[in-house]
Tab-separated table of C-alpha atoms and ligand atoms in Angstrom:
chain	number	residue	atom	x	y	z
A	1	UNK	CA	-115.836	-38.847	130.534
A	2	UNK	CA	-113.086	-36.733	131.625
A	3	UNK	CA	-110.654	-34.662	129.148
A	4	UNK	CA	-107.616	-35.619	129.478
A	5	UNK	CA	-105.769	-31.969	129.620
A	6	UNK	CA	-103.951	-29.786	131.978
A	7	UNK	CA	-105.238	-26.454	131.913
A	8	UNK	CA	-102.373	-23.537	132.339
A	9	UNK	CA	-103.209	-20.097	133.910
A	10	UNK	CA	-101.762	-16.606	132.338
A	11	UNK	CA	-101.011	-14.882	135.439
A	12	UNK	CA	-100.990	-11.668	133.475
A	13	UNK	CA	-104.196	-11.686	132.103
A	14	UNK	CA	-106.137	-14.015	134.698
A	15	UNK	CA	-106.870	-16.011	131.238
A	16	UNK	CA	-106.719	-20.034	131.823
A	17	UNK	CA	-106.169	-22.142	128.792
A	18	UNK	CA	-107.465	-25.857	128.893
A	19	UNK	CA	-104.296	-28.225	126.937
A	20	UNK	CA	-104.737	-31.269	125.408
A	21	UNK	CA	-102.491	-34.344	126.456
A	22	UNK	CA	-100.966	-36.893	124.544
A	23	UNK	CA	-100.402	-39.902	125.442
A	24	UNK	CA	-97.966	-42.234	123.536
A	25	UNK	CA	-97.865	-46.289	124.133
A	26	UNK	CA	-95.019	-45.455	126.924
A	27	UNK	CA	-92.982	-42.535	128.214
A	28	UNK	CA	-94.276	-38.960	129.659
A	29	UNK	CA	-97.337	-37.575	128.214
A	30	UNK	CA	-96.863	-34.054	125.501
A	31	UNK	CA	-98.599	-31.491	126.212
A	32	UNK	CA	-100.509	-30.600	122.910
A	33	UNK	CA	-99.391	-26.316	122.589
A	34	UNK	CA	-100.110	-26.017	119.411
A	35	UNK	CA	-102.653	-23.378	119.838
A	36	UNK	CA	-100.527	-21.950	122.706
A	37	UNK	CA	-99.915	-18.326	120.323
A	38	UNK	CA	-103.023	-18.170	118.653
A	39	UNK	CA	-105.039	-18.450	121.955
A	40	UNK	CA	-102.346	-16.712	124.381
A	41	UNK	CA	-100.002	-15.225	122.207
A	42	UNK	CA	-96.777	-16.500	123.622
A	43	UNK	CA	-94.334	-18.756	122.309
A	44	UNK	CA	-93.025	-21.851	124.115
A	45	UNK	CA	-88.659	-21.671	125.221
A	46	UNK	CA	-86.939	-24.800	125.323
A	47	UNK	CA	-83.262	-23.889	123.391
A	48	UNK	CA	-82.010	-27.706	124.258
A	49	UNK	CA	-85.281	-29.027	123.429
A	50	UNK	CA	-85.034	-30.308	127.160
A	51	UNK	CA	-88.873	-30.681	127.571
A	52	UNK	CA	-90.070	-30.737	123.963
A	53	UNK	CA	-91.328	-33.740	121.590
A	54	UNK	CA	-90.500	-32.542	118.423
A	55	UNK	CA	-92.452	-35.190	116.300
A	56	UNK	CA	-94.710	-38.726	116.838
A	57	UNK	CA	-92.749	-41.505	116.323
A	58	UNK	CA	-93.141	-45.001	116.339
A	59	UNK	CA	-89.576	-46.687	116.122
A	60	UNK	CA	-87.506	-45.972	118.900
A	61	UNK	CA	-88.319	-45.439	122.947
A	62	UNK	CA	-85.351	-44.676	125.297
A	63	UNK	CA	-85.911	-44.387	129.245
A	64	UNK	CA	-83.689	-42.607	129.985
A	65	UNK	CA	-84.238	-42.500	134.193
A	66	UNK	CA	-84.203	-46.813	134.179
A	67	UNK	CA	-81.891	-46.854	131.032
A	68	UNK	CA	-83.649	-48.935	128.736
A	69	UNK	CA	-83.465	-48.616	125.080
A	70	UNK	CA	-86.045	-50.752	122.803
A	71	UNK	CA	-86.022	-50.720	119.121
A	72	UNK	CA	-89.944	-51.263	117.727
A	73	UNK	CA	-90.263	-52.433	121.143
A	74	UNK	CA	-87.739	-54.603	121.161
A	75	UNK	CA	-85.152	-54.662	123.521
A	76	UNK	CA	-81.501	-53.569	122.365
A	77	UNK	CA	-80.039	-56.315	124.782
A	78	UNK	CA	-81.967	-58.519	122.666
A	79	UNK	CA	-81.612	-57.374	119.628
A	80	UNK	CA	-77.907	-57.112	120.087
A	81	UNK	CA	-77.347	-61.057	121.332
A	82	UNK	CA	-79.897	-62.592	118.694
A	83	UNK	CA	-80.156	-60.572	115.456
A	84	UNK	CA	-77.815	-59.322	113.274
A	85	UNK	CA	-77.423	-55.612	111.702
A	86	UNK	CA	-79.164	-56.382	108.349
A	87	UNK	CA	-81.948	-57.839	110.347
A	88	UNK	CA	-82.549	-54.941	112.916
A	89	UNK	CA	-82.357	-52.245	109.665
A	90	UNK	CA	-85.463	-54.133	108.443
A	91	UNK	CA	-86.672	-53.465	111.747
A	92	UNK	CA	-86.419	-50.090	111.853
A	93	UNK	CA	-87.507	-49.643	108.109
A	94	UNK	CA	-90.625	-51.615	108.373
A	95	UNK	CA	-91.667	-51.810	111.985
A	96	UNK	CA	-91.227	-55.342	111.761
A	97	UNK	CA	-88.688	-58.343	112.307
A	98	UNK	CA	-88.404	-60.079	108.973
A	99	UNK	CA	-89.416	-63.878	107.985
A	100	UNK	CA	-86.912	-66.139	106.665
A	101	UNK	CA	-88.010	-64.972	103.308
A	102	UNK	CA	-88.033	-61.698	104.122
A	103	UNK	CA	-84.653	-61.065	105.498
A	104	UNK	CA	-83.439	-63.173	102.519
A	105	UNK	CA	-84.968	-60.588	99.574
A	106	UNK	CA	-84.136	-57.442	101.748
A	107	UNK	CA	-80.179	-58.483	101.908
A	108	UNK	CA	-80.093	-59.229	98.288
A	109	UNK	CA	-81.586	-55.728	97.681
A	110	UNK	CA	-79.534	-53.882	99.768
A	111	UNK	CA	-76.099	-56.393	98.120
A	112	UNK	CA	-77.760	-55.448	95.138
A	113	UNK	CA	-76.993	-52.079	95.683
A	114	UNK	CA	-73.206	-51.763	97.062
A	115	UNK	CA	-71.640	-50.172	94.105
A	116	UNK	CA	-71.477	-46.266	93.678
A	117	UNK	CA	-71.288	-44.855	90.511
A	118	UNK	CA	-67.979	-44.287	88.380
A	119	UNK	CA	-68.271	-41.097	88.564
A	120	UNK	CA	-68.364	-40.164	91.961
A	121	UNK	CA	-65.324	-42.112	92.505
A	122	UNK	CA	-63.427	-39.418	91.213
A	123	UNK	CA	-64.781	-36.825	94.133
A	124	UNK	CA	-62.446	-38.535	96.413
A	125	UNK	CA	-59.489	-37.170	94.102
A	126	UNK	CA	-60.947	-34.023	94.406
A	127	UNK	CA	-59.785	-34.185	98.496
A	128	UNK	CA	-56.472	-33.695	99.819
A	129	UNK	CA	-54.753	-37.414	101.558
A	130	UNK	CA	-54.982	-36.226	105.036
A	131	UNK	CA	-58.808	-35.176	104.580
A	132	UNK	CA	-60.992	-36.105	107.815
A	133	UNK	CA	-63.103	-39.134	106.236
A	134	UNK	CA	-65.951	-37.695	107.942
A	135	UNK	CA	-65.367	-34.320	105.933
A	136	UNK	CA	-65.043	-37.130	102.857
A	137	UNK	CA	-68.300	-38.488	103.682
A	138	UNK	CA	-70.217	-35.720	103.972
A	139	UNK	CA	-68.981	-34.376	100.243
A	140	UNK	CA	-69.267	-37.733	99.040
A	141	UNK	CA	-72.591	-38.591	100.302
A	142	UNK	CA	-74.090	-35.204	99.443
A	143	UNK	CA	-73.437	-35.442	95.845
A	144	UNK	CA	-75.289	-38.531	95.486
A	145	UNK	CA	-78.335	-36.551	95.233
A	146	UNK	CA	-76.905	-35.757	91.641
A	147	UNK	CA	-77.018	-38.838	90.585
A	148	UNK	CA	-80.141	-41.600	90.645
A	149	UNK	CA	-82.586	-39.268	89.290
A	150	UNK	CA	-84.822	-42.634	88.662
A	151	UNK	CA	-85.464	-42.034	93.208
A	152	UNK	CA	-86.302	-38.229	93.439
A	153	UNK	CA	-89.713	-38.062	94.231
A	154	UNK	CA	-90.449	-38.287	97.949
A	155	UNK	CA	-94.078	-38.018	97.247
A	156	UNK	CA	-93.735	-41.908	95.709
A	157	UNK	CA	-93.478	-44.625	98.648
A	158	UNK	CA	-91.425	-46.777	96.071
A	159	UNK	CA	-88.670	-44.135	95.137
A	160	UNK	CA	-88.561	-43.169	98.581
A	161	UNK	CA	-87.552	-46.988	99.069
A	162	UNK	CA	-85.351	-47.372	96.823
A	163	UNK	CA	-83.112	-44.218	97.871
A	164	UNK	CA	-83.338	-45.879	101.116
A	165	UNK	CA	-81.865	-48.789	99.791
A	166	UNK	CA	-79.045	-47.382	97.945
A	167	UNK	CA	-78.191	-45.150	100.992
A	168	UNK	CA	-78.185	-48.179	103.007
A	169	UNK	CA	-76.025	-50.333	100.682
A	170	UNK	CA	-73.774	-47.949	99.583
A	171	UNK	CA	-72.264	-46.203	102.684
A	172	UNK	CA	-69.287	-48.674	103.511
A	173	UNK	CA	-67.997	-48.672	100.102
A	174	UNK	CA	-68.137	-44.780	100.577
A	175	UNK	CA	-66.765	-44.746	103.813
A	176	UNK	CA	-64.546	-47.531	103.026
A	177	UNK	CA	-63.252	-45.756	99.842
A	178	UNK	CA	-62.546	-42.626	102.282
A	179	UNK	CA	-60.136	-43.804	103.955
A	180	UNK	CA	-58.599	-45.719	101.312
A	181	UNK	CA	-58.041	-42.334	99.760
A	182	UNK	CA	-56.591	-40.798	102.384
A	183	UNK	CA	-53.991	-44.120	102.728
A	184	UNK	CA	-53.141	-43.418	99.701
A	185	UNK	CA	-54.803	-47.495	98.624
A	186	UNK	CA	-56.909	-48.090	95.297
A	187	UNK	CA	-60.316	-48.680	96.241
A	188	UNK	CA	-61.883	-52.653	97.014
A	189	UNK	CA	-65.115	-52.966	95.348
A	190	UNK	CA	-67.349	-54.655	97.092
A	191	UNK	CA	-67.913	-58.289	97.313
A	192	UNK	CA	-71.842	-59.354	97.353
A	193	UNK	CA	-70.668	-62.487	98.858
A	194	UNK	CA	-70.069	-61.206	102.230
A	195	UNK	CA	-71.948	-59.667	104.773
A	196	UNK	CA	-72.474	-56.190	105.581
A	197	UNK	CA	-69.699	-55.883	107.952
A	198	UNK	CA	-67.474	-58.627	105.849
A	199	UNK	CA	-67.647	-56.403	102.837
A	200	UNK	CA	-66.999	-53.288	104.539
A	201	UNK	CA	-63.794	-54.993	106.519
A	202	UNK	CA	-62.987	-56.375	103.365
A	203	UNK	CA	-63.307	-53.087	101.477
A	204	UNK	CA	-60.698	-51.215	104.306
A	205	UNK	CA	-58.031	-53.882	104.964
A	206	UNK	CA	-58.189	-56.184	101.246
A	207	UNK	CA	-55.419	-55.059	98.898
A	208	UNK	CA	-55.605	-56.466	95.102
A	209	UNK	CA	-51.767	-57.912	95.357
A	210	UNK	CA	-52.794	-60.352	98.478
A	211	UNK	CA	-55.651	-62.146	100.060
A	212	UNK	CA	-57.426	-61.091	102.918
A	213	UNK	CA	-59.371	-63.471	105.510
A	214	UNK	CA	-62.036	-62.067	107.765
A	215	UNK	CA	-62.005	-62.405	110.905
A	216	UNK	CA	-65.103	-63.988	112.442
A	217	UNK	CA	-64.655	-61.757	115.568
A	218	UNK	CA	-64.125	-58.198	114.188
A	219	UNK	CA	-67.344	-59.339	111.628
A	220	UNK	CA	-69.398	-60.018	115.266
A	221	UNK	CA	-68.161	-56.856	117.145
A	222	UNK	CA	-68.808	-54.270	114.155
A	223	UNK	CA	-72.523	-56.494	113.700
A	224	UNK	CA	-73.184	-55.688	117.425
A	225	UNK	CA	-71.853	-52.238	117.643
A	226	UNK	CA	-73.813	-51.127	114.589
A	227	UNK	CA	-76.893	-52.690	116.184
A	228	UNK	CA	-76.547	-50.473	118.868
A	229	UNK	CA	-75.772	-47.325	116.641
A	230	UNK	CA	-78.600	-47.578	114.579
A	231	UNK	CA	-81.255	-45.360	115.755
A	232	UNK	CA	-81.731	-43.143	119.455
A	233	UNK	CA	-85.033	-41.507	118.490
A	234	UNK	CA	-84.355	-37.821	118.303
A	235	UNK	CA	-81.208	-36.731	119.129
A	236	UNK	CA	-79.082	-33.874	116.971
A	237	UNK	CA	-78.196	-35.353	113.793
A	238	UNK	CA	-81.804	-37.279	113.688
A	239	UNK	CA	-83.326	-34.105	113.958
A	240	UNK	CA	-81.185	-32.804	111.204
A	241	UNK	CA	-82.022	-35.035	109.188
A	242	UNK	CA	-85.978	-34.762	109.780
A	243	UNK	CA	-85.537	-30.966	109.418
A	244	UNK	CA	-83.857	-30.797	106.194
A	245	UNK	CA	-86.429	-33.429	104.892
A	246	UNK	CA	-88.991	-31.460	106.085
A	247	UNK	CA	-88.967	-28.957	102.768
A	248	UNK	CA	-88.831	-31.818	101.006
A	249	UNK	CA	-85.031	-31.702	100.328
A	250	UNK	CA	-82.984	-34.764	98.258
A	251	UNK	CA	-83.073	-37.593	100.454
A	252	UNK	CA	-78.835	-38.637	100.117
A	253	UNK	CA	-78.937	-34.339	101.014
A	254	UNK	CA	-80.369	-34.692	104.179
A	255	UNK	CA	-78.301	-38.034	105.415
A	256	UNK	CA	-75.516	-35.122	104.572
A	257	UNK	CA	-76.804	-32.579	106.772
A	258	UNK	CA	-77.153	-35.687	109.250
A	259	UNK	CA	-73.395	-36.639	108.626
A	260	UNK	CA	-72.502	-33.027	109.579
A	261	UNK	CA	-74.309	-32.870	113.089
A	262	UNK	CA	-73.073	-36.255	113.856
A	263	UNK	CA	-69.689	-35.297	113.570
A	264	UNK	CA	-69.485	-32.147	116.742
A	265	UNK	CA	-67.626	-34.091	119.874
A	266	UNK	CA	-70.734	-33.513	122.032
A	267	UNK	CA	-72.545	-36.271	119.702
A	268	UNK	CA	-71.061	-39.066	117.636
A	269	UNK	CA	-67.299	-37.510	117.287
A	270	UNK	CA	-67.270	-38.372	121.006
A	271	UNK	CA	-65.572	-41.594	120.117
A	272	UNK	CA	-62.760	-40.370	118.599
A	273	UNK	CA	-62.780	-37.643	121.304
A	274	UNK	CA	-62.813	-40.281	123.724
A	275	UNK	CA	-59.344	-41.950	122.562
A	276	UNK	CA	-57.702	-38.750	121.954
A	277	UNK	CA	-58.456	-38.161	126.671
A	278	UNK	CA	-57.141	-41.381	127.225
A	279	UNK	CA	-53.629	-40.674	125.359
A	280	UNK	CA	-53.907	-37.550	126.739
A	281	UNK	CA	-54.380	-39.144	130.286
A	282	UNK	CA	-51.635	-41.620	129.552
A	283	UNK	CA	-51.840	-43.385	132.821
A	284	UNK	CA	-53.824	-44.477	136.345
A	285	UNK	CA	-51.825	-41.885	138.348
A	286	UNK	CA	-53.143	-38.965	136.090
A	287	UNK	CA	-56.856	-39.407	136.462
A	288	UNK	CA	-57.757	-37.461	139.836
A	289	UNK	CA	-55.925	-34.679	137.765
A	290	UNK	CA	-58.293	-34.726	134.877
A	291	UNK	CA	-61.420	-35.506	136.782
A	292	UNK	CA	-60.510	-32.397	138.544
A	293	UNK	CA	-60.293	-30.250	135.391
A	294	UNK	CA	-63.640	-32.496	134.425
A	295	UNK	CA	-65.087	-30.770	137.461
A	296	UNK	CA	-63.647	-27.472	137.612
A	297	UNK	CA	-66.446	-25.001	135.556
A	298	UNK	CA	-63.336	-22.490	134.107
A	299	UNK	CA	-61.834	-25.520	132.648
A	300	UNK	CA	-64.012	-26.372	129.377
A	301	UNK	CA	-62.760	-29.990	129.423
A	302	UNK	CA	-65.196	-32.727	129.878
A	303	UNK	CA	-64.789	-36.517	130.164
A	304	UNK	CA	-65.776	-37.422	126.941
A	305	UNK	CA	-67.843	-40.172	126.400
A	306	UNK	CA	-69.651	-39.304	129.700
A	307	UNK	CA	-73.045	-38.325	130.379
A	308	UNK	CA	-75.896	-37.796	128.186
A	309	UNK	CA	-78.486	-35.465	127.498
A	310	UNK	CA	-81.163	-38.650	127.888
A	311	UNK	CA	-79.341	-40.718	130.403
A	312	UNK	CA	-79.393	-40.380	133.765
A	313	UNK	CA	-78.513	-43.930	133.778
A	314	UNK	CA	-75.805	-46.577	132.675
A	315	UNK	CA	-76.155	-46.123	129.154
A	316	UNK	CA	-77.646	-49.616	128.558
A	317	UNK	CA	-75.565	-49.865	125.207
A	318	UNK	CA	-72.804	-49.014	127.006
A	319	UNK	CA	-73.274	-52.186	129.214
A	320	UNK	CA	-72.790	-54.298	126.081
A	321	UNK	CA	-69.803	-52.484	124.668
A	322	UNK	CA	-68.066	-52.678	127.903
A	323	UNK	CA	-68.620	-56.884	127.681
A	324	UNK	CA	-67.847	-57.053	124.373
A	325	UNK	CA	-64.497	-54.881	124.736
A	326	UNK	CA	-63.549	-57.743	127.348
A	327	UNK	CA	-64.520	-60.620	124.285
A	328	UNK	CA	-62.458	-58.852	121.524
A	329	UNK	CA	-59.536	-57.852	123.146
A	330	UNK	CA	-59.336	-61.526	124.681
A	331	UNK	CA	-59.426	-62.391	121.133
A	332	UNK	CA	-56.043	-60.353	120.483
A	333	UNK	CA	-52.797	-60.087	121.017
A	334	UNK	CA	-53.321	-56.570	122.606
A	335	UNK	CA	-54.675	-58.627	125.250
A	336	UNK	CA	-54.112	-56.064	127.453
A	337	UNK	CA	-54.948	-52.898	125.741
A	338	UNK	CA	-53.214	-49.922	128.216
A	339	UNK	CA	-56.120	-47.758	127.223
A	340	UNK	CA	-58.903	-50.320	127.668
A	341	UNK	CA	-57.337	-50.696	131.907
A	342	UNK	CA	-57.490	-46.573	131.517
A	343	UNK	CA	-60.995	-46.834	130.881
A	344	UNK	CA	-62.140	-48.874	133.163
A	345	UNK	CA	-60.051	-47.690	136.425
A	346	UNK	CA	-61.277	-43.640	134.706
A	347	UNK	CA	-64.862	-44.916	134.758
A	348	UNK	CA	-64.173	-46.626	138.323
A	349	UNK	CA	-63.105	-43.753	139.589
A	350	UNK	CA	-65.628	-41.525	138.171
A	351	UNK	CA	-68.441	-43.249	138.924
A	352	UNK	CA	-67.505	-43.067	142.776
A	353	UNK	CA	-66.897	-39.804	142.494
A	354	UNK	CA	-69.509	-37.278	144.332
A	355	UNK	CA	-70.093	-34.859	141.009
A	356	UNK	CA	-70.786	-37.679	138.487
A	357	UNK	CA	-72.850	-39.269	141.205
A	358	UNK	CA	-74.787	-35.739	141.487
A	359	UNK	CA	-74.540	-35.062	138.112
A	360	UNK	CA	-75.480	-38.370	137.353
A	361	UNK	CA	-73.104	-38.844	134.594
A	362	UNK	CA	-72.581	-42.296	133.489
A	363	UNK	CA	-70.575	-43.759	130.185
A	364	UNK	CA	-72.574	-43.531	127.299
A	365	UNK	CA	-71.962	-45.658	124.325
A	366	UNK	CA	-69.181	-44.123	123.007
A	367	UNK	CA	-66.635	-44.345	125.747
A	368	UNK	CA	-65.670	-47.841	124.901
A	369	UNK	CA	-66.607	-48.398	121.496
A	370	UNK	CA	-63.281	-46.009	120.346
A	371	UNK	CA	-61.629	-49.109	121.938
A	372	UNK	CA	-63.331	-52.136	120.181
A	373	UNK	CA	-62.433	-50.833	116.697
A	374	UNK	CA	-58.962	-49.688	117.885
A	375	UNK	CA	-58.561	-53.629	118.806
A	376	UNK	CA	-60.206	-54.184	115.413
A	377	UNK	CA	-57.377	-51.942	113.546
A	378	UNK	CA	-59.952	-49.092	112.535
A	379	UNK	CA	-57.826	-45.948	112.694
A	380	UNK	CA	-58.992	-43.158	115.076
A	381	UNK	CA	-60.361	-40.602	112.624
A	382	UNK	CA	-62.692	-43.809	110.908
A	383	UNK	CA	-64.334	-43.567	114.692
A	384	UNK	CA	-67.507	-41.785	113.919
A	385	UNK	CA	-67.234	-42.626	110.074
A	386	UNK	CA	-68.447	-46.079	111.449
A	387	UNK	CA	-70.949	-44.388	113.369
A	388	UNK	CA	-71.922	-42.794	110.157
A	389	UNK	CA	-72.742	-46.211	108.617
A	390	UNK	CA	-74.774	-47.705	111.105
A	391	UNK	CA	-77.036	-44.579	111.773
A	392	UNK	CA	-77.922	-43.996	108.297
A	393	UNK	CA	-80.669	-46.793	108.972
A	394	UNK	CA	-82.084	-44.809	111.777
A	395	UNK	CA	-81.262	-41.440	109.755
A	396	UNK	CA	-83.200	-43.405	106.885
A	397	UNK	CA	-86.015	-45.060	109.190
A	398	UNK	CA	-86.775	-41.286	110.686
A	399	UNK	CA	-87.087	-39.762	107.585
A	400	UNK	CA	-89.113	-42.079	106.081
A	401	UNK	CA	-91.778	-42.017	108.795
A	402	UNK	CA	-91.821	-38.698	108.443
A	403	UNK	CA	-92.436	-38.185	104.932
A	404	UNK	CA	-95.267	-41.052	105.177
A	405	UNK	CA	-97.099	-39.166	107.732
A	406	UNK	CA	-100.179	-37.306	106.363
A	407	UNK	CA	-100.458	-34.829	108.076
A	408	UNK	CA	-96.599	-33.953	107.472
A	409	UNK	CA	-95.588	-30.082	107.400
A	410	UNK	CA	-92.360	-28.302	107.041
A	411	UNK	CA	-90.531	-28.056	110.234
A	412	UNK	CA	-90.141	-23.993	111.463
A	413	UNK	CA	-89.690	-23.126	114.792
A	414	UNK	CA	-90.274	-19.321	116.041
A	415	UNK	CA	-87.344	-17.614	118.588
A	416	UNK	CA	-86.800	-15.371	121.598
A	417	UNK	CA	-85.675	-12.087	119.677
A	418	UNK	CA	-83.580	-10.532	121.198
A	419	UNK	CA	-82.011	-8.033	118.863
A	420	UNK	CA	-82.020	-4.432	118.586
A	421	UNK	CA	-85.637	-2.977	117.493
A	422	UNK	CA	-86.962	-0.806	114.716
A	423	UNK	CA	-84.234	1.638	113.715
A	424	UNK	CA	-83.431	3.859	110.377
A	425	UNK	CA	-80.882	2.946	107.793
A	426	UNK	CA	-77.940	5.291	108.848
A	427	UNK	CA	-76.256	6.718	105.989
A	428	UNK	CA	-72.193	6.536	106.058
A	429	UNK	CA	-71.741	9.617	107.124
A	430	UNK	CA	-73.847	9.978	110.542
A	431	UNK	CA	-71.813	6.607	111.282
A	432	UNK	CA	-69.956	6.996	114.359
A	433	UNK	CA	-65.720	7.070	112.907
A	434	UNK	CA	-63.493	4.786	114.975
B	1	ACO	N1	-67.806	-34.281	132.217
B	1	ACO	C1	-67.750	-33.276	133.126
B	1	ACO	N2	-69.473	-32.412	133.650
B	1	ACO	C2	-70.651	-32.816	132.293
B	1	ACO	C3	-69.685	-34.200	131.421
B	1	ACO	C4	-69.221	-34.938	131.458
B	1	ACO	N3	-68.539	-35.224	130.273
B	1	ACO	N4	-71.392	-33.622	130.987
B	1	ACO	C5	-72.188	-33.210	131.758
B	1	ACO	N5	-71.315	-32.655	132.306
B	1	ACO	C6	-72.012	-31.868	133.633
B	1	ACO	C7	-72.160	-30.050	132.814
B	1	ACO	O1	-71.036	-29.651	133.210
B	1	ACO	C8	-73.753	-29.066	133.893
B	1	ACO	O2	-72.754	-29.380	135.210
B	1	ACO	P1	-73.930	-28.180	136.203
B	1	ACO	O3	-74.894	-28.632	135.904
B	1	ACO	O4	-72.918	-28.308	137.145
B	1	ACO	O5	-73.535	-27.061	134.651
B	1	ACO	C9	-74.497	-31.030	134.057
B	1	ACO	O6	-73.272	-32.091	133.828
B	1	ACO	C10	-74.715	-30.606	132.997
B	1	ACO	O7	-74.050	-31.012	131.375
B	1	ACO	P2	-75.201	-30.293	129.634
B	1	ACO	O8	-74.275	-30.009	129.033
B	1	ACO	O9	-76.283	-29.558	130.399
B	1	ACO	O10	-75.591	-31.451	130.071
B	1	ACO	P3	-76.263	-32.051	128.427
B	1	ACO	O11	-77.233	-32.835	128.669
B	1	ACO	O12	-76.688	-30.431	127.117
B	1	ACO	O13	-74.881	-32.270	127.396
B	1	ACO	C11	-73.671	-33.735	126.485
B	1	ACO	C12	-75.115	-34.018	127.099
B	1	ACO	C13	-73.448	-33.057	125.461
B	1	ACO	C14	-73.442	-35.568	126.107
B	1	ACO	C15	-72.595	-34.126	127.651
B	1	ACO	O14	-72.852	-34.876	128.531
B	1	ACO	C16	-70.915	-34.292	127.103
B	1	ACO	O15	-71.082	-32.626	126.604
B	1	ACO	N6	-70.349	-35.257	126.912
B	1	ACO	C17	-69.243	-35.353	126.494
B	1	ACO	C18	-69.423	-35.753	124.855
B	1	ACO	C19	-70.118	-36.651	124.896
B	1	ACO	O16	-69.737	-38.003	125.558
B	1	ACO	N7	-70.739	-37.038	123.740
B	1	ACO	C20	-71.438	-37.923	123.359
B	1	ACO	C21	-72.575	-37.930	123.696
B	1	ACO	S1	-73.493	-39.786	123.099
B	1	ACO	C22	-74.432	-39.633	121.586
B	1	ACO	O17	-74.350	-38.205	121.256
B	1	ACO	C23	-74.136	-40.389	120.818
């Protein structure tokens, strides 16, 4: 039988090397270069990982050319329409949709872990009131690693599962507390009679002195946004979690590292940046000037919420969020949010512009998500926190998958060294003076 390989030739030596092609269930085959250094003495060089599969995974599949996203084989459109966040969480963690008993048991487990330790609450006082909530999240989630000594043996599957459940359950509580701290209000404890998103809304917006009624439109919209943000294969924050976890680090510390990576404006910070950008653009008449800036290579300005490393087509999540924007805004008083109208016009103009067409730049998930969050009353600084709550599920699922792999090894990339060659230490008196 013909071997599934590809052969490379070293033009310097004439040596040929046959490399194994590994094929997944979907997507391009990968060239296994594990023996390249041993055989030919070369490393590969791909700094932004544009052509590198960093791991094997059975969780999420993206076809960037077609604009396709699947969780465990299920199209994102079907999950967004028919499922709910905790069911999708189960799917991502365990690989299959739950039956009713499994979903009930899982929901009860997550509800059981929503509280945070009293000592942890005191950590918030160490943060100044105007600290960015993502900074608080990083600190507080990282500090979870100082608690829960009953689940630190990552080689034990029960410990891993317990840590996973705690992380997913506590994230909304920690996030809402970050917000309450920033506005100087008392924390609201979780109410385990509520849904995952209803509970979060209640912890964010209720006060002890008044009744709070959860808006079903807000609860549903948030649930869908959480589904859309739950996982996205080996993006920057997930790869960070995997790399941190590959050394055997504490799982809560690994998730804190994911929060750090997510915060950047090129990644999850984009939803906050989009709102700032739309406010800066201000009105439709100003769009051409900002588009010109986005196209000018000397200007660092980019159209936030546009472009994606993988999608060279419309981000399928953005299609759903755009539709949802209409539904949410129609249900509110700010029916005509000028920022939404501006965003729609900006999208239209950009998508008919040669630069954006040639560069295959389309709106990504974060172009419209901030507009929905704004309509739900979520402050701009909390947008990336919302992303972090949802993405925790993906981080945890990917971490669990990695640790369970029998061949799991520490991630240790190499480099192309271009610093100085060997040289001898010079005594202070021998060095050039300024
Ligand atoms: N506005 C203007 N030009 C852009 C944009 C943009 N938003 N995005 C990419 N380009 C251009 C680049 O200037 C570059 O042009 P060139 O080839 O003529 O030099 C080309 O498109 C490719 O861009 P890269 O930066 O090389 O693409 P990369 O895959 O590394 O970056 C990224 C992807 C970071 C998402 C980029 O498109 C970007 O900065 N977008 C804005 C930020 C954003 O919305 N991030 C959220 C991503 S989704 C998420 O993480 C949830």
